[in-house]
PDB file of C-alpha atoms in Angstrom:
ATOM      1  CA  GLN A 131      18.643  -0.777   3.144  1.00 85.00           C
ATOM      2  CA  VAL A 132      14.992  -1.105   4.085  1.00 93.00           C
ATOM      3  CA  GLN A 133      13.166  -4.414   4.253  1.00 97.00           C
ATOM      4  CA  LEU A 134       9.399  -4.444   3.922  1.00 98.00           C
ATOM      5  CA  VAL A 135       7.148  -7.354   4.865  1.00 98.00           C
ATOM      6  CA  GLU A 136       3.439  -7.303   4.099  1.00 98.00           C
ATOM      7  CA  SER A 137       0.831  -9.334   5.944  1.00 98.00           C
ATOM      8  CA  GLY A 138      -2.915  -9.529   6.376  1.00 98.00           C
ATOM      9  CA  GLY A 139      -3.972 -10.703   2.957  1.00 98.00           C
ATOM     10  CA  GLY A 140      -6.469 -13.477   2.431  1.00 98.00           C
ATOM     11  CA  LEU A 141      -9.808 -14.502   1.007  1.00 98.00           C
ATOM     12  CA  VAL A 142     -12.864 -12.375   1.757  1.00 98.00           C
ATOM     13  CA  GLN A 143     -16.368 -12.080   0.366  1.00 98.00           C
ATOM     14  CA  ALA A 144     -17.471  -9.036  -1.543  1.00 98.00           C
ATOM     15  CA  GLY A 145     -18.491  -6.285   0.855  1.00 98.00           C
ATOM     16  CA  GLY A 146     -16.074  -7.482   3.493  1.00 98.00           C
ATOM     17  CA  SER A 147     -12.994  -5.883   4.993  1.00 98.00           C
ATOM     18  CA  LEU A 148      -9.314  -6.625   5.407  1.00 98.00           C
ATOM     19  CA  ARG A 149      -6.455  -4.749   6.989  1.00 98.00           C
ATOM     20  CA  LEU A 150      -3.025  -5.108   5.470  1.00 98.00           C
ATOM     21  CA  SER A 151       0.125  -4.343   7.419  1.00 98.00           C
ATOM     22  CA  CYS A 152       3.608  -3.598   6.193  1.00 98.00           C
ATOM     23  CA  ALA A 153       6.419  -3.842   8.710  1.00 98.00           C
ATOM     24  CA  ALA A 154       9.652  -2.036   7.909  1.00 97.00           C
ATOM     25  CA  SER A 155      13.140  -2.707   9.205  1.00 96.00           C
ATOM     26  CA  GLY A 156      16.664  -1.611   8.457  1.00 92.00           C
ATOM     27  CA  GLY A 157      16.041   2.073   8.064  1.00 87.00           C
ATOM     28  CA  THR A 158      14.530   5.147   9.655  1.00 93.00           C
ATOM     29  CA  PHE A 159      10.900   4.453   8.952  1.00 95.00           C
ATOM     30  CA  SER A 160       9.681   7.950   9.751  1.00 94.00           C
ATOM     31  CA  SER A 161      11.882   9.386   7.000  1.00 94.00           C
ATOM     32  CA  TYR A 162      10.123   7.460   4.222  1.00 96.00           C
ATOM     33  CA  TRP A 163       6.978   8.193   2.307  1.00 97.00           C
ATOM     34  CA  MET A 164       5.050   4.946   2.067  1.00 98.00           C
ATOM     35  CA  GLY A 165       2.801   3.615  -0.641  1.00 98.00           C
ATOM     36  CA  TRP A 166       0.623   0.666  -1.541  1.00 98.00           C
ATOM     37  CA  PHE A 167       0.370  -0.720  -5.047  1.00 98.00           C
ATOM     38  CA  ARG A 168      -1.450  -3.745  -6.425  1.00 98.00           C
ATOM     39  CA  GLN A 169      -1.192  -6.078  -9.370  1.00 98.00           C
ATOM     40  CA  ALA A 170      -4.136  -8.076 -10.622  1.00 97.00           C
ATOM     41  CA  PRO A 171      -3.660 -11.183 -12.771  1.00 93.00           C
ATOM     42  CA  GLY A 172      -2.721 -10.234 -16.317  1.00 95.00           C
ATOM     43  CA  LYS A 173      -2.491  -6.528 -15.498  1.00 97.00           C
ATOM     44  CA  GLU A 174       0.247  -4.055 -14.739  1.00 97.00           C
ATOM     45  CA  ARG A 175       0.952  -2.998 -11.202  1.00 98.00           C
ATOM     46  CA  GLU A 176      -1.034   0.075 -10.250  1.00 98.00           C
ATOM     47  CA  PHE A 177      -0.961   2.730  -7.553  1.00 98.00           C
ATOM     48  CA  VAL A 178      -3.424   2.415  -4.691  1.00 98.00           C
ATOM     49  CA  THR A 179      -2.461   4.995  -2.086  1.00 98.00           C
ATOM     50  CA  ARG A 180       0.410   6.785  -0.370  1.00 98.00           C
ATOM     51  CA  ILE A 181       1.124   8.609   2.888  1.00 98.00           C
ATOM     52  CA  GLY A 182       3.676  11.196   3.970  1.00 96.00           C
ATOM     53  CA  TRP A 183       6.204  11.069   6.759  1.00 93.00           C
ATOM     54  CA  SER A 184       3.961  12.108   9.616  1.00 90.00           C
ATOM     55  CA  GLY A 185       0.726  10.492   8.483  1.00 89.00           C
ATOM     56  CA  GLY A 186      -0.630  13.367   6.485  1.00 84.00           C
ATOM     57  CA  SER A 187      -0.421  13.941   2.736  1.00 93.00           C
ATOM     58  CA  THR A 188      -2.521  10.957   1.809  1.00 97.00           C
ATOM     59  CA  ARG A 189      -3.540  10.299  -1.763  1.00 97.00           C
ATOM     60  CA  TYR A 190      -5.767   7.587  -3.222  1.00 98.00           C
ATOM     61  CA  ALA A 191      -6.532   6.095  -6.592  1.00 98.00           C
ATOM     62  CA  ASP A 192     -10.055   6.940  -7.693  1.00 98.00           C
ATOM     63  CA  SER A 193     -10.960   3.251  -7.681  1.00 98.00           C
ATOM     64  CA  VAL A 194     -10.447   2.941  -3.919  1.00 98.00           C
ATOM     65  CA  LYS A 195     -11.309   6.422  -2.690  1.00 98.00           C
ATOM     66  CA  GLY A 196     -13.829   6.282   0.134  1.00 98.00           C
ATOM     67  CA  ARG A 197     -13.273   2.562   0.710  1.00 98.00           C
ATOM     68  CA  PHE A 198      -9.574   2.249   1.568  1.00 98.00           C
ATOM     69  CA  THR A 199      -7.638   4.117   4.248  1.00 98.00           C
ATOM     70  CA  ILE A 200      -3.876   4.283   4.630  1.00 98.00           C
ATOM     71  CA  SER A 201      -2.284   5.021   7.979  1.00 98.00           C
ATOM     72  CA  ARG A 202       1.064   4.613   9.668  1.00 98.00           C
ATOM     73  CA  ASP A 203       2.493   4.114  13.124  1.00 97.00           C
ATOM     74  CA  ASN A 204       6.050   5.399  13.169  1.00 96.00           C
ATOM     75  CA  ALA A 205       6.628   3.996  16.650  1.00 96.00           C
ATOM     76  CA  LYS A 206       5.903   0.514  15.278  1.00 97.00           C
ATOM     77  CA  ASN A 207       7.585   1.038  11.900  1.00 97.00           C
ATOM     78  CA  THR A 208       4.394  -0.086  10.246  1.00 98.00           C
ATOM     79  CA  VAL A 209       2.050   1.188   7.573  1.00 98.00           C
ATOM     80  CA  TYR A 210      -1.503  -0.085   7.267  1.00 98.00           C
ATOM     81  CA  LEU A 211      -4.105  -0.360   4.559  1.00 98.00           C
ATOM     82  CA  GLN A 212      -7.658  -0.687   5.805  1.00 98.00           C
ATOM     83  CA  MET A 213      -9.839  -1.999   2.983  1.00 98.00           C
ATOM     84  CA  ASN A 214     -13.613  -1.841   3.340  1.00 98.00           C
ATOM     85  CA  SER A 215     -16.474  -2.626   0.980  1.00 98.00           C
ATOM     86  CA  LEU A 216     -14.200  -4.904  -0.998  1.00 98.00           C
ATOM     87  CA  LYS A 217     -15.118  -5.791  -4.560  1.00 98.00           C
ATOM     88  CA  PRO A 218     -14.003  -8.708  -6.745  1.00 97.00           C
ATOM     89  CA  GLU A 219     -12.033  -6.222  -8.838  1.00 97.00           C
ATOM     90  CA  ASP A 220      -9.888  -5.499  -5.783  1.00 98.00           C
ATOM     91  CA  THR A 221      -8.415  -8.993  -6.135  1.00 98.00           C
ATOM     92  CA  ALA A 222      -4.667  -8.576  -6.569  1.00 98.00           C
ATOM     93  CA  VAL A 223      -1.288  -8.954  -4.981  1.00 98.00           C
ATOM     94  CA  TYR A 224      -0.770  -5.899  -2.788  1.00 98.00           C
ATOM     95  CA  TYR A 225       2.705  -4.423  -2.445  1.00 98.00           C
ATOM     96  CA  CYS A 226       4.084  -2.042   0.098  1.00 98.00           C
ATOM     97  CA  ALA A 227       6.736   0.435  -1.042  1.00 98.00           C
ATOM     98  CA  ALA A 228       9.002   3.029   0.586  1.00 98.00           C
ATOM     99  CA  ALA A 229      10.360   6.216  -0.927  1.00 97.00           C
ATOM    100  CA  ARG A 230      13.324   8.209   0.358  1.00 95.00           C
ATOM    101  CA  GLY A 231      11.745  11.429  -0.808  1.00 91.00           C
ATOM    102  CA  VAL A 232       8.346  12.846  -1.562  1.00 94.00           C
ATOM    103  CA  ALA A 233       6.457  10.328  -3.670  1.00 95.00           C
ATOM    104  CA  ASN A 234       3.176  10.112  -5.493  1.00 94.00           C
ATOM    105  CA  SER A 235       1.756   7.477  -7.793  1.00 96.00           C
ATOM    106  CA  ARG A 236       4.651   6.437 -10.003  1.00 97.00           C
ATOM    107  CA  GLU A 237       6.534   3.227  -9.247  1.00 97.00           C
ATOM    108  CA  ARG A 238       9.888   4.779 -10.053  1.00 97.00           C
ATOM    109  CA  GLU A 239       9.460   7.212  -7.153  1.00 97.00           C
ATOM    110  CA  TYR A 240       9.749   4.327  -4.683  1.00 98.00           C
ATOM    111  CA  ASP A 241      13.053   2.816  -3.678  1.00 97.00           C
ATOM    112  CA  TYR A 242      12.139  -0.295  -1.718  1.00 97.00           C
ATOM    113  CA  TRP A 243       9.437  -2.910  -2.216  1.00 98.00           C
ATOM    114  CA  GLY A 244       7.973  -5.767  -0.276  1.00 98.00           C
ATOM    115  CA  GLN A 245       7.205  -9.204  -1.674  1.00 97.00           C
ATOM    116  CA  GLY A 246       3.464  -8.680  -1.697  1.00 98.00           C
ATOM    117  CA  THR A 247       0.436 -10.257  -0.084  1.00 98.00           C
ATOM    118  CA  GLN A 248      -2.469 -11.818  -1.961  1.00 98.00           C
ATOM    119  CA  VAL A 249      -5.967 -10.417  -1.542  1.00 98.00           C
ATOM    120  CA  THR A 250      -8.800 -12.367  -3.110  1.00 98.00           C
ATOM    121  CA  VAL A 251     -12.373 -11.081  -3.066  1.00 98.00           C
ATOM    122  CA  SER A 252     -15.078 -13.561  -3.993  1.00 98.00           C
ATOM    123  CA  ALA A 253     -18.365 -12.496  -5.526  1.00 95.00           C
TER     124      ALA A 253
END
């Protein structure tokens, strides 16, 4: 059983940056593909990005491509989401997720989820 805890959310002005972290415990972190999803008020949860076991195989939603960067540190059991040039439409609860196998953008591909961290971008 893997536990995921996100941190790093907060309030930032448009154009600013935030770095989210997701700390994993209870499993072999390096064996999981990791993803970030987000859910804005009144909307369905959507895929943001994902990363493979060793830090390669990254994939991004078109809406964040060029602004967000996912990375991982297997020695620290942590995955990161660096968010630059933030826009008000990036406001959402951001969730970290872990997949036992190869995963892409569908929620059902992920087996474990964190509780989420709120990101609010003011205009």
